[in-house]
Short mmCIF file of C-alpha atoms in Angstrom, two decimals:
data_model
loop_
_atom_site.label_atom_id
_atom_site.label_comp_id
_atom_site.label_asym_id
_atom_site.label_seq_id
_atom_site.Cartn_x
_atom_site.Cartn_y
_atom_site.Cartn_z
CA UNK A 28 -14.38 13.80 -12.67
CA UNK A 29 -10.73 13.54 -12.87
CA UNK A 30 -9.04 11.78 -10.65
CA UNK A 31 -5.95 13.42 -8.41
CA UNK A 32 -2.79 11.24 -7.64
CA UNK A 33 0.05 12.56 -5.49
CA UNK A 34 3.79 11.36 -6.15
CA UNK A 35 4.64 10.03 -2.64
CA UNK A 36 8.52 10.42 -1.61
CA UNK A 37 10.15 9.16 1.52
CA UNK A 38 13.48 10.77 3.33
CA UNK A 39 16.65 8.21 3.08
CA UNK A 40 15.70 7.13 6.81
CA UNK A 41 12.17 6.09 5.68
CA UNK A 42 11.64 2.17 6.30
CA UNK A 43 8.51 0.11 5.31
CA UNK A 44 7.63 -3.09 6.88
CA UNK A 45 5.37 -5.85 6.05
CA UNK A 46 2.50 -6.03 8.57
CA UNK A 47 0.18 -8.37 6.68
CA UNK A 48 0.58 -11.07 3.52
CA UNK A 49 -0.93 -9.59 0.70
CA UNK A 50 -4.27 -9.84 0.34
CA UNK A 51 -6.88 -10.41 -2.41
CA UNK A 52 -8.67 -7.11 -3.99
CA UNK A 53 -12.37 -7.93 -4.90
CA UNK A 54 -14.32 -5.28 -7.06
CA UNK A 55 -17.19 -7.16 -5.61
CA UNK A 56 -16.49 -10.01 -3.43
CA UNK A 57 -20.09 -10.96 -3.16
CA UNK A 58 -20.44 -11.97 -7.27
CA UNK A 59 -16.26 -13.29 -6.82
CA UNK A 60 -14.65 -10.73 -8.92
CA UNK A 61 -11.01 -10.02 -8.29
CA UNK A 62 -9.81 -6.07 -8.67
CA UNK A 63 -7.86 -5.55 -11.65
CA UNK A 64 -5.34 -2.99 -13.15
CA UNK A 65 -7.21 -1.36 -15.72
CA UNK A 66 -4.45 -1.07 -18.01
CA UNK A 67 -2.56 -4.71 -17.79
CA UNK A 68 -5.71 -6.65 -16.41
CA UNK A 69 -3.26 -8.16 -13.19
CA UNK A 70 -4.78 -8.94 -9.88
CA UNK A 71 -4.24 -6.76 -7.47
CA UNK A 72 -3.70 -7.35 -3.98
CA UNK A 73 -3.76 -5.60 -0.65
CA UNK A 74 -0.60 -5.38 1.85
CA UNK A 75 -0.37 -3.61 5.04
CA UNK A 76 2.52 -1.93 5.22
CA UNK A 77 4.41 0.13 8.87
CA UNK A 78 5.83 3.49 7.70
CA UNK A 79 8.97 3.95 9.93
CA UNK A 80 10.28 7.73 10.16
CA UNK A 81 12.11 9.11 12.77
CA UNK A 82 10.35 8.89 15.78
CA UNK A 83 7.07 7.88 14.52
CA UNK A 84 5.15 5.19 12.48
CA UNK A 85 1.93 4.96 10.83
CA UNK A 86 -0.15 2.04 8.79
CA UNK A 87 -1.01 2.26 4.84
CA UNK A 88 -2.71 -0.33 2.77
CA UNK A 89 -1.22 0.12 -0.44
CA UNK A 90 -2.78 -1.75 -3.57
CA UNK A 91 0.06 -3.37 -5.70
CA UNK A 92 -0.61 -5.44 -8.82
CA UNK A 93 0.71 -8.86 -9.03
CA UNK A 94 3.46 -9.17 -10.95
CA UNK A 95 5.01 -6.06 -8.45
CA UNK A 96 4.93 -8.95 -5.08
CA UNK A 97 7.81 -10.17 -4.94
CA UNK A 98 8.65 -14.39 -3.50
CA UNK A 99 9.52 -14.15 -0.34
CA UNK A 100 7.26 -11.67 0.66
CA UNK A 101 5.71 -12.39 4.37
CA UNK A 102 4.88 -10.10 6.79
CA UNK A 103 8.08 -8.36 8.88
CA UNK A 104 9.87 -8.09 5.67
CA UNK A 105 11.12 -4.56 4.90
CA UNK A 106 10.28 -3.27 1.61
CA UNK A 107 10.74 -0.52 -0.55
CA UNK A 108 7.16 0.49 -2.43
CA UNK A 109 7.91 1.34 -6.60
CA UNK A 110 6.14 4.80 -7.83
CA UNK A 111 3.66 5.03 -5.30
CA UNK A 112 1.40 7.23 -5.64
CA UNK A 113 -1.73 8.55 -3.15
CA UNK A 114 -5.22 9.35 -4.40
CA UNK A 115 -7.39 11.19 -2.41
CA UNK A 116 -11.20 10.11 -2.31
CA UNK A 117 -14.40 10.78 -1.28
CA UNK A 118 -18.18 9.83 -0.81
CA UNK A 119 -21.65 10.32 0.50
CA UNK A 120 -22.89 6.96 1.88
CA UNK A 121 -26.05 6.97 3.67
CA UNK A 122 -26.22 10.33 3.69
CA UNK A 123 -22.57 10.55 5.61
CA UNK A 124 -19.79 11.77 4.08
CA UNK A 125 -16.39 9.34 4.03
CA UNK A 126 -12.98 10.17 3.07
CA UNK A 127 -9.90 9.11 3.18
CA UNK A 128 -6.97 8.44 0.35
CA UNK A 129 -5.92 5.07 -0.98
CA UNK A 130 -2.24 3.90 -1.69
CA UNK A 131 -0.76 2.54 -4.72
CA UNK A 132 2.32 1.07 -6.31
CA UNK A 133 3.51 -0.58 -8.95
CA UNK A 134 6.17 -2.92 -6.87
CA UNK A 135 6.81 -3.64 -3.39
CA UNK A 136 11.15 -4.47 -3.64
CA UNK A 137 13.01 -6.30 -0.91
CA UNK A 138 15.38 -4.47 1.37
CA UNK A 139 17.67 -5.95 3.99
CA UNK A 140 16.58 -5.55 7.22
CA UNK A 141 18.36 -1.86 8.84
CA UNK A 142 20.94 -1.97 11.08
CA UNK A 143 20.11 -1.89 15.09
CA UNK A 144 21.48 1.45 16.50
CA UNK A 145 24.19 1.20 18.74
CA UNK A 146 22.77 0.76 22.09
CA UNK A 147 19.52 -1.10 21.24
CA UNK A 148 18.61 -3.60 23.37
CA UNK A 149 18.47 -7.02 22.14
#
């Protein structure tokens, strides 16, 4: 079955923070393989990332390869992800059904940190 991915775009007030380093991926941590990109072979890696829009925030892990993390990458750093893209998924696992949709990009890119708004507390 094909699989469905979903150009994601953000409005010019978006932000994206760091919550967690990045992460490992293992296709199957139990044997010690490592994920990789199925077109370039890279590792991939896991990073938690805060979603900052207007008034509200949410959490997405977002799978980036490699050669996208950038040095100086640490959690708190804002970032801006590169083509990401969501993927919808399902599956019947012990006779439940899970779902959910899984985050990619190819590059997470440093931003300076946004300005306070006037007023902000210290």
């Amino acid at each position: 079955m094909a699989r469905t991915y979903i150009r994601v775009g953000f409005q010019q007030s978006t932000k994206c923070m760091t919550g967690t380093p990045a992460v490992p991926k293992w296709a199957d941590q139990e044997k010690g393989l490592r994920a990789t990109d199925r077109e370039t072979g890279q590792p991939l890696f896991t990073v938690t990332l805060f979603l900052m829009e207007d008034e509200r925030a949410e959490v997405m892990k977002v799978t980036v390869p490699a050669d996208g993390l950038p040095n100086g990458l640490h959690p708190g750093r804002f970032v801006r992800p590169v083509n990401l893209f969501a993927s919808p998924w399902a599956r019947i696992f012990n006779e439940q059904l899970q779902e959910g949709v899984a985050y990619r990009c190819t590059a997470l890119e440093l931003v300076e940190a946004p300005a306070m708004p006037e007023g902000a507390a210290a």
